[in-house]
XYZ file of C-alpha atoms in Angstrom:
448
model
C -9.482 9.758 -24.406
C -9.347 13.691 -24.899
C -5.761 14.901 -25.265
C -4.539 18.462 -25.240
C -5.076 20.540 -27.643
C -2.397 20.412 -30.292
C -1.573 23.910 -32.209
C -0.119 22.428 -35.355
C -1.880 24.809 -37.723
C -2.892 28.482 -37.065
C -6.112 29.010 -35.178
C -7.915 32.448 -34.275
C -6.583 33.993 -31.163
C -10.161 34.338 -29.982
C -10.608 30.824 -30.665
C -7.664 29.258 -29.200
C -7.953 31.445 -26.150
C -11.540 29.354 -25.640
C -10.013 26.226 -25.857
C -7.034 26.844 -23.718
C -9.943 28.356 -21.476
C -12.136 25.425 -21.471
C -9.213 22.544 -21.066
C -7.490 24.901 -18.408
C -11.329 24.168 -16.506
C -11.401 20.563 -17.149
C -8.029 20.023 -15.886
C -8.149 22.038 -12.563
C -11.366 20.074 -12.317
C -9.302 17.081 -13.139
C -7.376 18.309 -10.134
C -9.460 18.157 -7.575
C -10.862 15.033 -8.360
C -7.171 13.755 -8.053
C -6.169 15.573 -4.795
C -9.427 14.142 -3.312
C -8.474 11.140 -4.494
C -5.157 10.934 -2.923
C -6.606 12.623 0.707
C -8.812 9.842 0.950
C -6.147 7.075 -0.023
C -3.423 8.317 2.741
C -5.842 9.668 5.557
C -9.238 7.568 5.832
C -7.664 4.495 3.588
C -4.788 3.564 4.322
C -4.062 5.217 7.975
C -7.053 3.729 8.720
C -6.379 0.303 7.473
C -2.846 0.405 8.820
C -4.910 1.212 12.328
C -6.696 -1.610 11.592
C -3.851 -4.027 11.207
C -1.982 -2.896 13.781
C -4.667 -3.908 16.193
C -5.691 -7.452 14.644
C -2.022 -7.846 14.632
C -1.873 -6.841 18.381
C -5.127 -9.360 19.349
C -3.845 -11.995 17.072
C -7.320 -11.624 15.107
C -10.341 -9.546 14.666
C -11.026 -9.402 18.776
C -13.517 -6.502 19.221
C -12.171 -4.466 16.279
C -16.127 -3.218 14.800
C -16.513 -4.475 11.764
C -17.855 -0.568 10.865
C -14.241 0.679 10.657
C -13.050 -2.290 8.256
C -16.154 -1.176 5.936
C -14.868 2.382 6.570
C -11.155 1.766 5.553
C -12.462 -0.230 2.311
C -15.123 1.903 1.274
C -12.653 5.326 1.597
C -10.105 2.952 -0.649
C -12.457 1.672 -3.114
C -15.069 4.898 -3.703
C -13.280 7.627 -2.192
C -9.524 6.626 -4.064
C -10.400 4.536 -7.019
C -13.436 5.489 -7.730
C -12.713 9.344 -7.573
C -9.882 8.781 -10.184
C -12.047 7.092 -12.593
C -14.849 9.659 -12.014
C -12.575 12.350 -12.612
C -10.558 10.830 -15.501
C -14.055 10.005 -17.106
C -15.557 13.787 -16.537
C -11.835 14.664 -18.662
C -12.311 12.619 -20.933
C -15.696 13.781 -21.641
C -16.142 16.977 -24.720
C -16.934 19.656 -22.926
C -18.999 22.791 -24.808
C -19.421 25.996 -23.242
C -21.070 26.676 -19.245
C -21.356 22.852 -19.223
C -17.484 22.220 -18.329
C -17.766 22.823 -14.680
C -21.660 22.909 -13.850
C -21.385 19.078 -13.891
C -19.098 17.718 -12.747
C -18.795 20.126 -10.150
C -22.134 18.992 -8.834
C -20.587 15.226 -8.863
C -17.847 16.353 -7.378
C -19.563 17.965 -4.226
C -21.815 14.656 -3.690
C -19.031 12.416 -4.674
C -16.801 13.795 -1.714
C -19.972 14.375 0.665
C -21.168 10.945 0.634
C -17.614 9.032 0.939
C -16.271 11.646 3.168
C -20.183 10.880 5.583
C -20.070 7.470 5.058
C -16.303 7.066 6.536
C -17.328 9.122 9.412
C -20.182 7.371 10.465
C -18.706 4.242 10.179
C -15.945 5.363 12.752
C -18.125 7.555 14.395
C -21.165 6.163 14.696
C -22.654 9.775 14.768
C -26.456 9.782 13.856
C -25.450 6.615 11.511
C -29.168 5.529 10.828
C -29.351 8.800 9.037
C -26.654 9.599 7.367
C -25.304 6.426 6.008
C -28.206 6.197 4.004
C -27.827 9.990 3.283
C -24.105 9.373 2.414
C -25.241 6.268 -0.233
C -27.814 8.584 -1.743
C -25.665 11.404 -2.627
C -22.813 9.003 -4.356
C -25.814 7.280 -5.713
C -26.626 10.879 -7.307
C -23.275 11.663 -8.526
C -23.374 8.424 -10.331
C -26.251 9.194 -12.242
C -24.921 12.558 -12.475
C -22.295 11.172 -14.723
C -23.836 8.344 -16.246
C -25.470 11.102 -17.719
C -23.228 13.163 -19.046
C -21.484 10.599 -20.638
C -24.547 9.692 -22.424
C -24.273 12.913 -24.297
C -20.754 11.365 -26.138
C -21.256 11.706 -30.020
C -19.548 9.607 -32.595
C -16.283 10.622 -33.719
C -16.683 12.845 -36.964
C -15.650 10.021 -38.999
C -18.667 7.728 -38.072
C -21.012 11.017 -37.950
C -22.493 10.505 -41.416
C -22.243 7.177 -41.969
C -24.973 4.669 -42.163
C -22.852 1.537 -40.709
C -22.866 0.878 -37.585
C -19.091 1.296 -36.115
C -18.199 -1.015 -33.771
C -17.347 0.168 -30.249
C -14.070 -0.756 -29.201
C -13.319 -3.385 -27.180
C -11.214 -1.334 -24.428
C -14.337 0.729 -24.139
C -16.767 -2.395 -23.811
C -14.635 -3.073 -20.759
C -14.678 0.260 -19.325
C -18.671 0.355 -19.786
C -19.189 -2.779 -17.806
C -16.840 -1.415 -14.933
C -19.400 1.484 -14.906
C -22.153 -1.020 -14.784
C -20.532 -2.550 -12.111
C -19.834 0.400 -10.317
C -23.635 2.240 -10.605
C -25.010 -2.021 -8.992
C -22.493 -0.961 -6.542
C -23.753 1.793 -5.473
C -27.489 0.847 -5.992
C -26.488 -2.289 -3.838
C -24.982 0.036 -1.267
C -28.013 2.610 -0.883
C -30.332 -0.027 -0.791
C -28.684 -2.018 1.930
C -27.666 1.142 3.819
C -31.496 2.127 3.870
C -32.252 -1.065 5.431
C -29.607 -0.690 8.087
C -30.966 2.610 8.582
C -34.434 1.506 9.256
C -33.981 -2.259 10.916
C -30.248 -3.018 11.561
C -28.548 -3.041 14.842
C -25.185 -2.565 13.764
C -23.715 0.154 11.198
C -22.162 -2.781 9.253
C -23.040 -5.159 6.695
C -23.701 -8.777 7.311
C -20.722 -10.533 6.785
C -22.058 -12.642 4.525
C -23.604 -9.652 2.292
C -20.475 -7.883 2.619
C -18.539 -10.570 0.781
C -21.280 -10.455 -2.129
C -20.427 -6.846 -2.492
C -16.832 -7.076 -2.190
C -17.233 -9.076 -5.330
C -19.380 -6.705 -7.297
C -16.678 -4.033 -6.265
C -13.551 -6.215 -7.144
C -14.333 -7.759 -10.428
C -17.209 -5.990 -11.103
C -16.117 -2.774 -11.355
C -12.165 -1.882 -10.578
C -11.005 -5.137 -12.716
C -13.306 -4.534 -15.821
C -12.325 -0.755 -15.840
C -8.646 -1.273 -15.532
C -8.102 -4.039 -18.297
C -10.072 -1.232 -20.820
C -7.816 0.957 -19.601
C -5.106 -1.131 -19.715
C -6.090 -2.133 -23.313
C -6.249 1.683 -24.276
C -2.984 2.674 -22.698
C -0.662 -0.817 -22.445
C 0.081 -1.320 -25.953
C 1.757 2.656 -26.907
C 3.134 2.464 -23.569
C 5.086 -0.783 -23.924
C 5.121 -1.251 -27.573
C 3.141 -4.376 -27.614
C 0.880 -5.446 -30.233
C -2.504 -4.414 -29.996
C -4.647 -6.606 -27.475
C -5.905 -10.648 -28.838
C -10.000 -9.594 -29.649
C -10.802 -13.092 -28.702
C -9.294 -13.498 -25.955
C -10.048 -9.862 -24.412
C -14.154 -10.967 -24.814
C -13.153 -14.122 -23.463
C -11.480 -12.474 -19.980
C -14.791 -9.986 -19.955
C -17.094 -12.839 -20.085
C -15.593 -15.003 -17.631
C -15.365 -12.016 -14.764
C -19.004 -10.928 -16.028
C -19.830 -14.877 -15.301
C -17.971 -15.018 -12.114
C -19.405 -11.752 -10.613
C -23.323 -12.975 -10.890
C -21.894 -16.150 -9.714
C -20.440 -14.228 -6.542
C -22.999 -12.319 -5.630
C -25.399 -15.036 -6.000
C -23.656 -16.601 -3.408
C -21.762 -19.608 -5.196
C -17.994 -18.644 -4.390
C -16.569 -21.505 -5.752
C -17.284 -21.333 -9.383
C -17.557 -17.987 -8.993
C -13.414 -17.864 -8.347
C -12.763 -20.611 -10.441
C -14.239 -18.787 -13.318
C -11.955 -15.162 -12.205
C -8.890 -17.840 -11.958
C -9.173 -18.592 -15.657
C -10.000 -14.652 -16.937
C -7.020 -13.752 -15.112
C -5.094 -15.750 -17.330
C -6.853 -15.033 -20.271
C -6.828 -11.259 -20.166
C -2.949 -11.570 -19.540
C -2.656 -13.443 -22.873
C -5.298 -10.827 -24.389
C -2.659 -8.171 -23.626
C -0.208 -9.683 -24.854
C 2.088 -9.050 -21.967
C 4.652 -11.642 -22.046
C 5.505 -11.121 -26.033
C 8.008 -9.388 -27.183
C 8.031 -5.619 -27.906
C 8.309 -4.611 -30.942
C 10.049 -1.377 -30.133
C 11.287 1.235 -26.997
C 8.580 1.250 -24.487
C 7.380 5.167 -23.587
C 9.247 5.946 -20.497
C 9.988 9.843 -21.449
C 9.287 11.556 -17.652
C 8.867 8.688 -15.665
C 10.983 5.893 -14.077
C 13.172 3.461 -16.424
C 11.328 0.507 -14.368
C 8.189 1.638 -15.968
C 8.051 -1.139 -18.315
C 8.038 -3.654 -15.570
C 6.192 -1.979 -13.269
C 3.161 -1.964 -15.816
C 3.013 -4.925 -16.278
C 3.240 -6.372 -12.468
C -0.410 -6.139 -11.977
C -1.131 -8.659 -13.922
C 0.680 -10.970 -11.899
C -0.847 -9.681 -8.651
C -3.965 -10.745 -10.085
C -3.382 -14.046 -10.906
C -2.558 -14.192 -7.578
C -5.289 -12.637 -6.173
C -7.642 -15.040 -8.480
C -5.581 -18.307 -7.736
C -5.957 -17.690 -3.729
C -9.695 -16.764 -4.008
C -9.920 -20.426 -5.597
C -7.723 -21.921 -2.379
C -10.040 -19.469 -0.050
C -12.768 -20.764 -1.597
C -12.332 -24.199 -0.913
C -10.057 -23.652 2.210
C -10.671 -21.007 4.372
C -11.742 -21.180 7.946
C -10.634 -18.145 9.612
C -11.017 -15.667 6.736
C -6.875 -15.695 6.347
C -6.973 -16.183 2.601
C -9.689 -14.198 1.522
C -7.770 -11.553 2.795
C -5.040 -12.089 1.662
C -6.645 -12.767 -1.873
C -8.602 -8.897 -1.513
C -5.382 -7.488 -0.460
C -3.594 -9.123 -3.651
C -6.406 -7.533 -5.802
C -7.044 -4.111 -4.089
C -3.382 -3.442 -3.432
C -1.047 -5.666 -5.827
C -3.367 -5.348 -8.951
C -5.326 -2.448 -8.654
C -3.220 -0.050 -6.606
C 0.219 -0.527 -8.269
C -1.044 -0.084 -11.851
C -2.336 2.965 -10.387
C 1.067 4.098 -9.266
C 2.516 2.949 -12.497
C 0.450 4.592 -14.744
C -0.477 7.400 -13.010
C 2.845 9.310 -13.273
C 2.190 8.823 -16.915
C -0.848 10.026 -17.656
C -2.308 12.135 -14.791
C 0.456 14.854 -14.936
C -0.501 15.311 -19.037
C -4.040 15.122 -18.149
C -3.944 18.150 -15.521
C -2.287 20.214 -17.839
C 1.761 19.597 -16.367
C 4.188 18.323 -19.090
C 6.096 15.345 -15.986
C 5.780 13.898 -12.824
C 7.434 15.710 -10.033
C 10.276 13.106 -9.385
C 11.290 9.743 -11.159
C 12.878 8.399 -7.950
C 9.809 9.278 -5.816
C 7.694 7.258 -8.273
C 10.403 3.984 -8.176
C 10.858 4.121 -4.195
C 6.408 4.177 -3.820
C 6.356 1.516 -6.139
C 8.983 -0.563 -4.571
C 7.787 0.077 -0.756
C 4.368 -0.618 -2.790
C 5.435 -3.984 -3.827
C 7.453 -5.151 -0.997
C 4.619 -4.759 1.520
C 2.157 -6.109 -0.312
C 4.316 -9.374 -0.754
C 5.118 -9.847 2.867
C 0.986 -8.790 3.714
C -0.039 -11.754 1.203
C 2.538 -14.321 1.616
C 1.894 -13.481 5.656
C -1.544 -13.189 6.012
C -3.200 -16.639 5.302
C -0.351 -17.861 7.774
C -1.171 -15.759 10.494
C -4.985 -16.045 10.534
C -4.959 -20.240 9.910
C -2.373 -20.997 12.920
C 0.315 -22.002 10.506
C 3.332 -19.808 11.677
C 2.659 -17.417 14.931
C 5.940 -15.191 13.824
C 3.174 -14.465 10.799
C 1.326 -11.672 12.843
C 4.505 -9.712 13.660
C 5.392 -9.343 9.694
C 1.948 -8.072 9.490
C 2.668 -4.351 10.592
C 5.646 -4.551 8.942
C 4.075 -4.635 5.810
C 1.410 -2.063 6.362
C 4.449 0.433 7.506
C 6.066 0.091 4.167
C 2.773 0.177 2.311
C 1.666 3.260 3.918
C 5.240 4.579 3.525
C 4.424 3.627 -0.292
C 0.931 5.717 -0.436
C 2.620 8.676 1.322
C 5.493 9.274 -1.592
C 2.880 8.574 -4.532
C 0.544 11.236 -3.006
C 3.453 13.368 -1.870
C 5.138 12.713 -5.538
C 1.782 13.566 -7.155
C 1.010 16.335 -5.277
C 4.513 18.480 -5.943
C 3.668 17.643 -9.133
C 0.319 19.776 -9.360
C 1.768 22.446 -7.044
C 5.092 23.058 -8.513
C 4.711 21.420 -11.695
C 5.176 23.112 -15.227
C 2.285 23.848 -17.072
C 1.503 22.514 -20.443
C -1.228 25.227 -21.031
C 1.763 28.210 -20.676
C 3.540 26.065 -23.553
C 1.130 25.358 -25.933
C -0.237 29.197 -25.202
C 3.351 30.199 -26.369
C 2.950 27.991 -29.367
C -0.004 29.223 -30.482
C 1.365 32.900 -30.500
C 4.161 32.293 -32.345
C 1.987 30.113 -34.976
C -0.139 33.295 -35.052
């Protein structure tokens, strides 16, 4: 990942000026894609899917909620939140030379935040739908290529530059380039099918059964794959763990890989069984339950960081083990929601707002997060609802336990109360903030 530029040794003032310049570009362009990022996980995700709960919760069940405005709350979480911190992160991380550090991923940025910000609408909406949702799918479709192609452009590190034999890539990498695989069939799968809803559907949703093919390729196909390279990139400095079990990491990647074509060729059980047993294999790839073998990295952020990092991991366990259950259990759809929710929210959500108070502030250019006790308090309202939501859920929607569907807004209150101090935490941070740029400017000088 590209870092800040360090001043140990004198540079030209000319020279250092163009690369305070150029990383000063990248990381206000890092901001945006961070602030969008958070407007469309409070506002359209989870307002929306607190909306949404509220209502099944008040109807005991789906009743006439459309089907539209789930697809609307998921796709604003997945593409518009997720997806626009990976995009943004990735355009970062990217070397950036001369007029090409804004012309880009500006570009992505504008489609990017077109089509999510369209494709929410209409699917609340319902304005001119036929149109624009395949419109909206076509310009995040762009922005996808867009920067599938800049990242093409990567060279080798200057030590392989030279060399005849082949380096290996790493493995965290690997993992990252499969979530991007995952997420351009995503977004193939979702122009395509939003074409033919455009042309010959009657409703401004996707078959049920479809949808739950491309909840798959979105899950594991593309936020799972991406966070365990992250994870493996990040995880092991963090924590001071050893550096992540090669066999078993390939193992965990093949066995989502496996249980992704298996999903979305419509063979659920395998398909789950096979996510069950890569969700305990990439836990043992990271190493998580050893032993440190030093002080985890918690300089700016919460002392809970340590266990907050690694919490994901159990939420997906979770989330695996009660796909397996839904798979060979569900009636009412109770579990599979539950089993999303464990994934989308207890795995993918919390490493988020773990990690993120690590790394984003550094990455925009701001030396710590705003507050450490904003960060605990939207991780534990974070966790808390996402316990009662799982645990609640599959009791609610199978007749077990009819008390079930009043903890159910409970735990989206606390959840949203969660999102609202990680964006509120996040976004003092990048307004108030103190710049890294000003210090390693003043560094500089004085080197000079």
């Amino acid at each position: 990942m590209a870092t800040l530029p360090l001043f140990d040794q004198p540079l030209p003032i000319s020279e250092s000026a163009g690369i305070v310049a150029r990383e000063r570009q990248k990381s206000m362009m890092l901001r945006a894609w961070i602030a969008t990022g958070l407007f469309f996980m409070a506002l359209p995700g989870t307002l929306l899917g607190f909306s949404n709960l509220m209502a099944i919760s008040a109807h005991h069940g789906l009743g006439t909620l459309p089907a539209a405005w789930m697809e609307g709350h998921g796709h604003a979480q997945m593409f518009g939140w997720i997806g626009s911190f990976i995009l943004g992160i990735g355009f970062y991380s990217q070397p950036a030379h001369g007029r090409s550090v804004l012309r880009v991923p500006l570009s992505c940025f504008v489609l990017w935040t077109s089509g999510v910000g369209l494709r929410w609408f209409d699917n609340i909406y319902g304005w001119h739908w036929r149109t624009l949702l395949p419109v909206s799918a076509g310009f995040e479709l762009v922005a996808v290529l867009l920067f599938l192609s800049a990242a093409s452009h990567h060279k080798l590190p200057a030590s392989a530059q030279g060399s005849k034999a082949k380096v290996p890539m790493e493995l965290w990498m690997v993992s990252v380039l499969i979530g991007t695989a995952g997420l351009a069939s995503a977004v193939i799968f979702n122009f395509v099918e939003c074409l033919r809803l455009g042309l010959q559907g009657g409703l401004r949703s996707f078959p049920h059964s479809l949808d739950q093919k491309y909840l798959v390729l979105l899950g594991w196909g593309f936020v799972v794959p991406v966070v365990w390279g992250f994870s493996a990139r990040w995880l092991p400095a963090f924590l001071a763990t050893s550096k992540p079990n090669v066999h078993w990491f390939r193992a965990a990647l093949c066995l989502a890989v496996a249980g992704v074509l298996f999903g979305v060729a419509g063979w659920p059980k395998p398909a789950t069984i096979l996510f069950a047993t890569g969700a305990v294999a990439i836990g043992l790839a990271l190493r998580l339950t050893e032993r440190p073998h030093g002080r985890a990295k918690i300089q700016g952020v919460h002392p809970s960081f340590p266990v907050c990092a690694r919490l994901p991991y159990g939420w997906l366990i979770i989330a695996a083990l009660m796909s397996v259950w839904a798979a060979f259990a569900d009636v009412h759809g109770g579990i599979w929601g539950a089993s999303r929710h464990a994934l989308t929210v207890g795995f993918a959500a919390t490493m988020v707002f773990a990690i993120g108070p690590r790394i984003l502030p550094h990455f925009a250019g701001i030396q710590n997060i705003f507050s450490k006790r904003l960060m605990f308090f939207s991780l534990f309202f974070l966790q808390t609802g996402c316990l009662l939501r799982v645990s609640s859920e599959p009791l609610a929607y199978e007749g077990l336990v009819s008390v079930a569907w009043k903890v159910l807004p409970v735990s989206g209150m606390l959840e949203l109360s969660g999102v609202l101090l990680f964006a509120t935490n996040l976004a003092l941070t990048f307004l108030i903030g103190r710049s890294a740029f000003s210090v390693g400017t003043a560094s500089q000088r004085s080197a000079a």
